[in-house]
Amino acid sequence: MKSRDEIFRCGKCGICIQTCPVYQEDLNELTTPRGKMQLIRHYCEGDLASSRHLQQVVSKCLMCGGCTAFCPSGIDHESIYMAMRKNMQEDHGEDWKKRIFFHLLTHEQQLKFSAGLAAKGQNSFFEILYKDIKLGNIKLSVMPRLNKKPFREAAPEIWLSETEKARGTVLYFVGCSTNYAYEKIGHAVVKVLKAMGLKVEILADQVCCGLPIYLKGGLETARQNIEKNISLFSRDDVEAVITDCATCGSALSSGYIKVMKELGGDIAAAEKLAVKSVDISRFIVRHFDWLKDKINPEARRTKVTYHAPCHERNHGGSHAALKLLDLLPNVEYVPAEDFDQCCGGGGTFFYDFPEISKKIVDKKIANARATGADFWVTGCPGCSINLAGNLDKEDHIRLIHPVELIADSLEN
Amino acid sequence: MLKTNIKKQLMAIVGQERFFDDDETLVAYSYDGYVVESRPDAVLFPLATEEVSEIMKIADQHRVPVIARGGGSNLTGGTVPVEGGIVLNFTKMNRILEVNTGDRFTVVQPGVINANLQKELSKVNYFFPPDPSSMGFSTIGGNVAENAGGPRCLKYGVTGDYILGMVVVLASGKVIRTGSCNVKDVTGYRLSSLFCGSEGTLGIITEVTLRIVPLPESYRTIVAYYNNLADTAETVKAVLAQGIIPTAMELMDKVTTNLVEDNAGLGLPREFEGMLIIEVDGVSEAVSSQAEKISKIAKSFGAIEILEAKSSQERESLWKARKSVHGVLSKLAPNCVTEDATVPVSKVPEMIIGVRAILDRHNITAGIVAHAGDGNIHPVIITDTRDTEEWSRVETAAAEIFKLAVELRGTLSGEHGIGLAKKQFLPLVLDENTRELMSVVKKALDPAGLLNPGKFV
Ligand SMILES: Cc1cc2nc3c(=O)[nH]c(=O)nc-3n(C[C@H](O)[C@H](O)[C@H](O)COP(=O)(O)OP(=O)(O)OC[C@H]3O[C@@H](n4cnc5c(N)ncnc54)[C@H](O)[C@@H]3O)c2cc1C
């Protein structure tokens, strides 16, 4: 393990414990970040054997990054877990359903094919798989409907700016959730960027960011995706690489560098892409001047609350979406008590540990309900699926991406 | 490894879901915030006094050691099972049983996290004054067993001052009840005080009744910078002599403020020898006049610069600077050892200068912070225990620090306890007769030596 030395920096102070959403439910030292660091250290020192149980212990984590943000010793838990999970996968394999899932994420053509079948409502293999991964607490019936056609295929590659002369070109990295399920987010992103006077390019050859794979330890599997995306998106002639999903965003802006470090890949290339990559909300806040005259002052009044995705909050983000809400004239923001707590989804965590996940998400929902908001804004479709999937039928609050709010408030 | 029959008996009490003896769990309960590690034979999660009593009876019958554990945040090896045995982990026995504002008490189970109790109490405008920096992850059981303190204990007193009563399971498995829910209660020996601070060596605490206090109306926070450390102590003495009891008076020395600045860049000035954070709380009018008086005193005793926090954000950022010390320093090396010697308030400057000299002599990197109002000094030493040569220098320096504290009429530990870390130094402070009495008490309560063996008695 490359990150091995880092483990020894854990001073066992336990400060991380208070930040860990899994621990708050599990109340066992074994699930604390401190506990995992110590177990991994003992494993590295050779006095704790590799086992399926150890594999399960290091998987019992939402990868929310709360511990890392708090750690006085500056430990990068994510890198250590990634490397450790890789070792565990090599020793004990990965559960077959996830293997297929990861296989699909790294084989874009097959993923498209499966998603296509699933969208048509045919009893496809993908749907069975999906139903079974049922995904923890989420009923298939409330999973988002799949796009008829993947967004990247349906949408033209080049969109001209609305203004006569474009201010520049941006590349739009379309996340899988948008590509296969939430095409309306994709349209909103394009609409807003065009209104900002930018030329937008969508790259047909783009593939899944790979984060769900490498965080689970599938570093080698994810490598081909990462290298492909780096080669496509590292372009000098563009202003920025825009992401619409906090998770993809964290992959592009920091995850790729970590994976390349662990595997000994091209770190410089990953760093180059990282500099250009920016989340859509942050990008809009940064250049709000370009947009402000286009906002309709008469737009419908809405009451919203907000969920801060872990991949934004704990990975260098700065609640840009909150700043956006502040900039919109007709949006009333009512904070939920725990707006910056993890939703409990955590990639495949909600599938692996449904009981803990359910407890976490139910608390979030109770607090969001209490705000009386019409919309629950969040910039991560992953969180969105988990939060929406756990709402009751009677709930009137609806999940929405910040960029959709903006698009809705544009004139015409 | 526990014998199969013992294991079966224990499982019959807590069930399979709350009994663990897999390697992973045993490693996870082999450490706390100190450097020494040792694995237990089993980890159990009790939920009720009756379960603890049944477990204790079996442990007694088979002579198996029992170690109570809360958040595992103590810094002295207090929960390390040096002789193996059963860890009783209280984190799941964590209900707040009663909050009674009319009679100003609360009844809690030992696993309640201090900060969670504060959160519940604040809903009814009350609080529980002891505020260890670890309040977000340490338990009331652990706070009681360590008699924990924190910055605001200067005004409000330590954990022991808030215990009205408790339920304790003895080594035999018998259950006793000490005190009551009354502030005034001289009915019998004050047994709560015996168990408070006993670090799990005399009995297992399974319920605590605590006194609670209404939240103050407002705060004022002042920071003063000095060119001379001795001036800080004069300020502290003078403030107290004027009848003002601040909530907290915290001191940071120059090395510390510079280390904080190097690593966290919070904007503290670097040139001063010492910095005091003084906070008062209470009724608005009263705290305003106190704040003014404190500024005057600080000035008259040589403070070069005096600032007041103008907003709650400014107040928070000051406290952040103070509370980040441990964190900032632990970034610099793998291990961070916080000493905890305490001296009378008037001796604080002498102590700090002496400690700094000791650290320099042994070539050790450390920041010094102090709860100056109560003389509690924390040299925060950064080291790497894998470097045995350096570690032995740290140990020698620690021994010298304790000696110095005792010479200044101080004591070994103000709040972190003795555990394994300071066991060997007890004779410095406690004479033979006193230690003998402690042994008599220990033998009377725990004749077979099963409760947290290897710790301070
Ligand atoms: C970053 C950091 C900052 C800290 N700051 C402070 C501070 O400001 N002030 C302070 O006083 N301390 C401080 N501490 C030390 C520590 O947090 C306290 O001693 C705390 O009270 C321990 O609580 P715990 O629940 O973690 O107990 P543990 O560490 O689990 O146990 C501590 C001792 O209590 C015993 N014990 C636990 N539960 C029971 C029970 N139910 N019955 C009988 N015995 C029991 C254990 O056997 C052990 O001897 C700090 C520690 C850290 C890591």
PDB file of N, CA and C in Angstrom, chain A residues 8-15 17-18 23 26-30 34-35 38-39 41-42 47-49 51 53-54 57 72-74 337, chain B residues 22-25 27-29 31-37 39 45 69 71-73 89 91-92 94 119 136-137 326-327 330-331 334 386:
ATOM      1  N   PHE A   8       0.250   5.628  10.087  1.00  0.00           N
ATOM      2  CA  PHE A   8       0.949   5.793  11.357  1.00  0.00           C
ATOM      3  C   PHE A   8       0.772   7.187  11.938  1.00  0.00           C
ATOM      4  N   ARG A   9       0.239   8.079  11.122  1.00  0.00           N
ATOM      5  CA  ARG A   9       0.001   9.428  11.642  1.00  0.00           C
ATOM      6  C   ARG A   9      -1.222   9.496  12.541  1.00  0.00           C
ATOM      7  N   CYS A  10      -2.062   8.442  12.523  1.00  0.00           N
ATOM      8  CA  CYS A  10      -3.249   8.465  13.382  1.00  0.00           C
ATOM      9  C   CYS A  10      -2.809   8.456  14.830  1.00  0.00           C
ATOM     10  N   GLY A  11      -3.122   9.523  15.560  1.00  0.00           N
ATOM     11  CA  GLY A  11      -2.722   9.624  16.953  1.00  0.00           C
ATOM     12  C   GLY A  11      -3.743   9.023  17.901  1.00  0.00           C
ATOM     13  N   LYS A  12      -4.782   8.370  17.358  1.00  0.00           N
ATOM     14  CA  LYS A  12      -5.811   7.699  18.162  1.00  0.00           C
ATOM     15  C   LYS A  12      -6.576   8.657  19.076  1.00  0.00           C
ATOM     16  N   CYS A  13      -6.635   9.941  18.730  1.00  0.00           N
ATOM     17  CA  CYS A  13      -7.290  10.896  19.619  1.00  0.00           C
ATOM     18  C   CYS A  13      -8.803  10.697  19.622  1.00  0.00           C
ATOM     19  N   GLY A  14      -9.359  10.211  18.514  1.00  0.00           N
ATOM     20  CA  GLY A  14     -10.798   9.939  18.483  1.00  0.00           C
ATOM     21  C   GLY A  14     -11.659  11.119  18.041  1.00  0.00           C
ATOM     22  N   ILE A  15     -11.034  12.233  17.680  1.00  0.00           N
ATOM     23  CA  ILE A  15     -11.809  13.410  17.264  1.00  0.00           C
ATOM     24  C   ILE A  15     -12.710  13.089  16.069  1.00  0.00           C
ATOM     25  N   ILE A  17     -14.417  10.559  15.551  1.00  0.00           N
ATOM     26  CA  ILE A  17     -15.592   9.752  15.892  1.00  0.00           C
ATOM     27  C   ILE A  17     -16.874  10.577  15.842  1.00  0.00           C
ATOM     28  N   GLN A  18     -16.791  11.814  16.332  1.00  0.00           N
ATOM     29  CA  GLN A  18     -18.005  12.629  16.387  1.00  0.00           C
ATOM     30  C   GLN A  18     -18.528  13.017  15.011  1.00  0.00           C
ATOM     31  N   TYR A  23     -20.981   5.748  12.638  1.00  0.00           N
ATOM     32  CA  TYR A  23     -20.789   5.490  14.066  1.00  0.00           C
ATOM     33  C   TYR A  23     -21.988   5.956  14.890  1.00  0.00           C
ATOM     34  N   ASP A  26     -24.135   3.045  14.717  1.00  0.00           N
ATOM     35  CA  ASP A  26     -23.571   1.741  15.043  1.00  0.00           C
ATOM     36  C   ASP A  26     -22.967   1.696  16.445  1.00  0.00           C
ATOM     37  N   LEU A  27     -22.456   2.820  16.906  1.00  0.00           N
ATOM     38  CA  LEU A  27     -21.914   2.976  18.251  1.00  0.00           C
ATOM     39  C   LEU A  27     -20.901   1.906  18.630  1.00  0.00           C
ATOM     40  N   ASN A  28     -20.073   1.558  17.671  1.00  0.00           N
ATOM     41  CA  ASN A  28     -19.070   0.532  17.895  1.00  0.00           C
ATOM     42  C   ASN A  28     -17.730   1.065  17.402  1.00  0.00           C
ATOM     43  N   GLU A  29     -16.709   0.981  18.241  1.00  0.00           N
ATOM     44  CA  GLU A  29     -15.374   1.468  17.865  1.00  0.00           C
ATOM     45  C   GLU A  29     -14.916   0.894  16.519  1.00  0.00           C
ATOM     46  N   LEU A  30     -15.359  -0.325  16.242  1.00  0.00           N
ATOM     47  CA  LEU A  30     -14.979  -0.993  14.998  1.00  0.00           C
ATOM     48  C   LEU A  30     -15.358  -0.171  13.764  1.00  0.00           C
ATOM     49  N   ARG A  34     -11.138   6.052  13.402  1.00  0.00           N
ATOM     50  CA  ARG A  34      -9.981   5.682  14.221  1.00  0.00           C
ATOM     51  C   ARG A  34      -9.807   4.162  14.237  1.00  0.00           C
ATOM     52  N   GLY A  35     -10.917   3.447  14.444  1.00  0.00           N
ATOM     53  CA  GLY A  35     -10.870   1.988  14.493  1.00  0.00           C
ATOM     54  C   GLY A  35     -10.351   1.405  13.192  1.00  0.00           C
ATOM     55  N   GLN A  38      -6.666   1.882  12.801  1.00  0.00           N
ATOM     56  CA  GLN A  38      -5.892   0.980  13.649  1.00  0.00           C
ATOM     57  C   GLN A  38      -5.906  -0.439  13.098  1.00  0.00           C
ATOM     58  N   LEU A  39      -7.073  -0.881  12.611  1.00  0.00           N
ATOM     59  CA  LEU A  39      -7.144  -2.231  12.035  1.00  0.00           C
ATOM     60  C   LEU A  39      -6.237  -2.345  10.812  1.00  0.00           C
ATOM     61  N   ARG A  41      -3.670  -0.572  10.208  1.00  0.00           N
ATOM     62  CA  ARG A  41      -2.271  -0.553  10.672  1.00  0.00           C
ATOM     63  C   ARG A  41      -1.839  -1.956  11.134  1.00  0.00           C
ATOM     64  N   HIS A  42      -2.686  -2.591  11.940  1.00  0.00           N
ATOM     65  CA  HIS A  42      -2.342  -3.941  12.413  1.00  0.00           C
ATOM     66  C   HIS A  42      -2.208  -4.910  11.239  1.00  0.00           C
ATOM     67  N   ASP A  47      -0.059  -8.289  12.149  1.00  0.00           N
ATOM     68  CA  ASP A  47      -0.659  -9.031  13.256  1.00  0.00           C
ATOM     69  C   ASP A  47      -2.193  -9.011  13.229  1.00  0.00           C
ATOM     70  N   LEU A  48      -2.746  -8.749  12.064  1.00  0.00           N
ATOM     71  CA  LEU A  48      -4.171  -8.969  11.862  1.00  0.00           C
ATOM     72  C   LEU A  48      -4.326  -9.548  10.462  1.00  0.00           C
ATOM     73  N   ALA A  49      -4.906 -10.756  10.404  1.00  0.00           N
ATOM     74  CA  ALA A  49      -4.967 -11.457   9.121  1.00  0.00           C
ATOM     75  C   ALA A  49      -6.021 -10.839   8.213  1.00  0.00           C
ATOM     76  N   SER A  51      -9.214 -10.977   6.082  1.00  0.00           N
ATOM     77  CA  SER A  51     -10.390 -11.852   6.206  1.00  0.00           C
ATOM     78  C   SER A  51     -11.586 -11.156   5.583  1.00  0.00           C
ATOM     79  N   HIS A  53     -14.306 -10.657   7.055  1.00  0.00           N
ATOM     80  CA  HIS A  53     -14.823  -9.722   8.051  1.00  0.00           C
ATOM     81  C   HIS A  53     -14.075  -8.394   7.999  1.00  0.00           C
ATOM     82  N   LEU A  54     -12.765  -8.490   7.850  1.00  0.00           N
ATOM     83  CA  LEU A  54     -11.968  -7.264   7.741  1.00  0.00           C
ATOM     84  C   LEU A  54     -12.401  -6.481   6.497  1.00  0.00           C
ATOM     85  N   VAL A  57     -15.520  -4.753   7.345  1.00  0.00           N
ATOM     86  CA  VAL A  57     -15.276  -3.616   8.243  1.00  0.00           C
ATOM     87  C   VAL A  57     -14.812  -2.386   7.458  1.00  0.00           C
ATOM     88  N   PRO A  72      -7.126  15.998  12.930  1.00  0.00           N
ATOM     89  CA  PRO A  72      -6.039  16.909  13.268  1.00  0.00           C
ATOM     90  C   PRO A  72      -4.717  16.482  12.645  1.00  0.00           C
ATOM     91  N   SER A  73      -4.567  15.204  12.361  1.00  0.00           N
ATOM     92  CA  SER A  73      -3.306  14.749  11.778  1.00  0.00           C
ATOM     93  C   SER A  73      -3.322  14.799  10.258  1.00  0.00           C
ATOM     94  N   GLY A  74      -4.425  15.278   9.711  1.00  0.00           N
ATOM     95  CA  GLY A  74      -4.502  15.437   8.263  1.00  0.00           C
ATOM     96  C   GLY A  74      -4.447  14.130   7.491  1.00  0.00           C
ATOM     97  N   GLU A 337     -31.999  21.545   9.953  1.00  0.00           N
ATOM     98  CA  GLU A 337     -31.049  21.461  11.063  1.00  0.00           C
ATOM     99  C   GLU A 337     -29.761  20.719  10.666  1.00  0.00           C
TER     100      GLU A 337
ATOM    101  N   ASP B  22     -14.233 -11.659  17.847  1.00  0.00           N
ATOM    102  CA  ASP B  22     -13.469 -11.780  16.611  1.00  0.00           C
ATOM    103  C   ASP B  22     -12.230 -10.888  16.691  1.00  0.00           C
ATOM    104  N   ASP B  23     -11.219 -11.235  15.920  1.00  0.00           N
ATOM    105  CA  ASP B  23      -9.948 -10.505  15.987  1.00  0.00           C
ATOM    106  C   ASP B  23     -10.120  -9.016  15.720  1.00  0.00           C
ATOM    107  N   GLU B  24     -10.973  -8.698  14.733  1.00  0.00           N
ATOM    108  CA  GLU B  24     -11.123  -7.291  14.356  1.00  0.00           C
ATOM    109  C   GLU B  24     -11.634  -6.485  15.550  1.00  0.00           C
ATOM    110  N   THR B  25     -12.669  -6.991  16.211  1.00  0.00           N
ATOM    111  CA  THR B  25     -13.217  -6.265  17.349  1.00  0.00           C
ATOM    112  C   THR B  25     -12.180  -6.172  18.477  1.00  0.00           C
ATOM    113  N   VAL B  27      -8.992  -6.028  18.275  1.00  0.00           N
ATOM    114  CA  VAL B  27      -8.004  -4.981  17.960  1.00  0.00           C
ATOM    115  C   VAL B  27      -8.619  -3.605  18.223  1.00  0.00           C
ATOM    116  N   ALA B  28      -9.897  -3.446  17.829  1.00  0.00           N
ATOM    117  CA  ALA B  28     -10.534  -2.134  17.964  1.00  0.00           C
ATOM    118  C   ALA B  28     -10.706  -1.713  19.431  1.00  0.00           C
ATOM    119  N   TYR B  29     -10.625  -2.664  20.327  1.00  0.00           N
ATOM    120  CA  TYR B  29     -10.768  -2.311  21.751  1.00  0.00           C
ATOM    121  C   TYR B  29      -9.467  -2.517  22.518  1.00  0.00           C
ATOM    122  N   TYR B  31      -6.993  -0.233  22.421  1.00  0.00           N
ATOM    123  CA  TYR B  31      -6.313   1.054  22.583  1.00  0.00           C
ATOM    124  C   TYR B  31      -7.296   2.118  23.059  1.00  0.00           C
ATOM    125  N   ASP B  32      -6.749   3.237  23.472  1.00  0.00           N
ATOM    126  CA  ASP B  32      -7.538   4.461  23.670  1.00  0.00           C
ATOM    127  C   ASP B  32      -6.659   5.612  23.183  1.00  0.00           C
ATOM    128  N   GLY B  33      -6.705   6.774  23.828  1.00  0.00           N
ATOM    129  CA  GLY B  33      -5.916   7.904  23.329  1.00  0.00           C
ATOM    130  C   GLY B  33      -4.455   7.880  23.765  1.00  0.00           C
ATOM    131  N   TYR B  34      -4.046   6.820  24.464  1.00  0.00           N
ATOM    132  CA  TYR B  34      -2.648   6.709  24.925  1.00  0.00           C
ATOM    133  C   TYR B  34      -1.876   5.797  23.980  1.00  0.00           C
ATOM    134  N   VAL B  35      -0.592   5.602  24.242  1.00  0.00           N
ATOM    135  CA  VAL B  35       0.216   4.861  23.274  1.00  0.00           C
ATOM    136  C   VAL B  35       0.212   3.334  23.479  1.00  0.00           C
ATOM    137  N   VAL B  36      -0.002   2.880  24.719  1.00  0.00           N
ATOM    138  CA  VAL B  36       0.070   1.435  25.000  1.00  0.00           C
ATOM    139  C   VAL B  36      -1.162   0.716  24.431  1.00  0.00           C
ATOM    140  N   GLU B  37      -0.975  -0.531  23.980  1.00  0.00           N
ATOM    141  CA  GLU B  37      -2.099  -1.310  23.443  1.00  0.00           C
ATOM    142  C   GLU B  37      -2.065  -2.726  23.982  1.00  0.00           C
ATOM    143  N   ARG B  39      -4.869  -6.404  23.742  1.00  0.00           N
ATOM    144  CA  ARG B  39      -6.207  -6.861  23.344  1.00  0.00           C
ATOM    145  C   ARG B  39      -6.988  -7.492  24.496  1.00  0.00           C
ATOM    146  N   PHE B  45     -21.569  -5.376  24.894  1.00  0.00           N
ATOM    147  CA  PHE B  45     -22.301  -4.104  24.904  1.00  0.00           C
ATOM    148  C   PHE B  45     -23.524  -4.242  25.806  1.00  0.00           C
ATOM    149  N   ARG B  69     -15.701   0.786  29.549  1.00  0.00           N
ATOM    150  CA  ARG B  69     -15.205   1.686  28.511  1.00  0.00           C
ATOM    151  C   ARG B  69     -16.340   2.549  27.987  1.00  0.00           C
ATOM    152  N   GLY B  71     -16.131   6.306  25.610  1.00  0.00           N
ATOM    153  CA  GLY B  71     -15.701   6.707  24.274  1.00  0.00           C
ATOM    154  C   GLY B  71     -14.281   6.284  23.948  1.00  0.00           C
ATOM    155  N   GLY B  72     -13.568   5.756  24.934  1.00  0.00           N
ATOM    156  CA  GLY B  72     -12.169   5.387  24.679  1.00  0.00           C
ATOM    157  C   GLY B  72     -11.317   6.592  24.327  1.00  0.00           C
ATOM    158  N   SER B  73     -11.654   7.747  24.913  1.00  0.00           N
ATOM    159  CA  SER B  73     -10.921   8.969  24.557  1.00  0.00           C
ATOM    160  C   SER B  73      -9.909   9.377  25.609  1.00  0.00           C
ATOM    161  N   ASN B  89     -18.507  -2.272  27.010  1.00  0.00           N
ATOM    162  CA  ASN B  89     -18.545  -1.023  26.264  1.00  0.00           C
ATOM    163  C   ASN B  89     -19.926  -0.381  26.399  1.00  0.00           C
ATOM    164  N   THR B  91     -21.286   2.366  25.034  1.00  0.00           N
ATOM    165  CA  THR B  91     -21.795   3.336  24.059  1.00  0.00           C
ATOM    166  C   THR B  91     -23.251   3.106  23.652  1.00  0.00           C
ATOM    167  N   LYS B  92     -23.738   1.865  23.803  1.00  0.00           N
ATOM    168  CA  LYS B  92     -25.136   1.628  23.414  1.00  0.00           C
ATOM    169  C   LYS B  92     -26.094   1.788  24.591  1.00  0.00           C
ATOM    170  N   ASN B  94     -27.192   4.339  26.303  1.00  0.00           N
ATOM    171  CA  ASN B  94     -26.982   5.777  26.130  1.00  0.00           C
ATOM    172  C   ASN B  94     -28.271   6.588  26.164  1.00  0.00           C
ATOM    173  N   LYS B 119     -26.912  19.090  24.078  1.00  0.00           N
ATOM    174  CA  LYS B 119     -27.879  19.438  23.038  1.00  0.00           C
ATOM    175  C   LYS B 119     -29.306  19.310  23.578  1.00  0.00           C
ATOM    176  N   GLY B 136     -17.519  15.992  22.327  1.00  0.00           N
ATOM    177  CA  GLY B 136     -18.242  15.442  21.188  1.00  0.00           C
ATOM    178  C   GLY B 136     -18.158  13.928  21.076  1.00  0.00           C
ATOM    179  N   PHE B 137     -17.247  13.310  21.806  1.00  0.00           N
ATOM    180  CA  PHE B 137     -17.098  11.853  21.674  1.00  0.00           C
ATOM    181  C   PHE B 137     -16.792  11.146  22.984  1.00  0.00           C
ATOM    182  N   HIS B 326      -4.305  21.064  20.050  1.00  0.00           N
ATOM    183  CA  HIS B 326      -4.024  19.630  20.042  1.00  0.00           C
ATOM    184  C   HIS B 326      -3.936  19.130  18.593  1.00  0.00           C
ATOM    185  N   GLY B 327      -4.918  19.545  17.808  1.00  0.00           N
ATOM    186  CA  GLY B 327      -4.979  19.102  16.426  1.00  0.00           C
ATOM    187  C   GLY B 327      -3.795  19.563  15.604  1.00  0.00           C
ATOM    188  N   SER B 330      -0.720  17.736  16.565  1.00  0.00           N
ATOM    189  CA  SER B 330      -0.614  16.309  16.197  1.00  0.00           C
ATOM    190  C   SER B 330      -0.350  16.105  14.709  1.00  0.00           C
ATOM    191  N   LYS B 331      -0.553  17.149  13.924  1.00  0.00           N
ATOM    192  CA  LYS B 331      -0.212  17.040  12.503  1.00  0.00           C
ATOM    193  C   LYS B 331       1.282  16.896  12.288  1.00  0.00           C
ATOM    194  N   PRO B 334       3.720  11.634  14.405  1.00  0.00           N
ATOM    195  CA  PRO B 334       2.715  10.579  14.580  1.00  0.00           C
ATOM    196  C   PRO B 334       2.018  10.604  15.944  1.00  0.00           C
ATOM    197  N   ARG B 386       7.753   5.327  17.751  1.00  0.00           N
ATOM    198  CA  ARG B 386       8.577   4.293  17.126  1.00  0.00           C
ATOM    199  C   ARG B 386      10.062   4.620  17.252  1.00  0.00           C
TER     200      ARG B 386
END
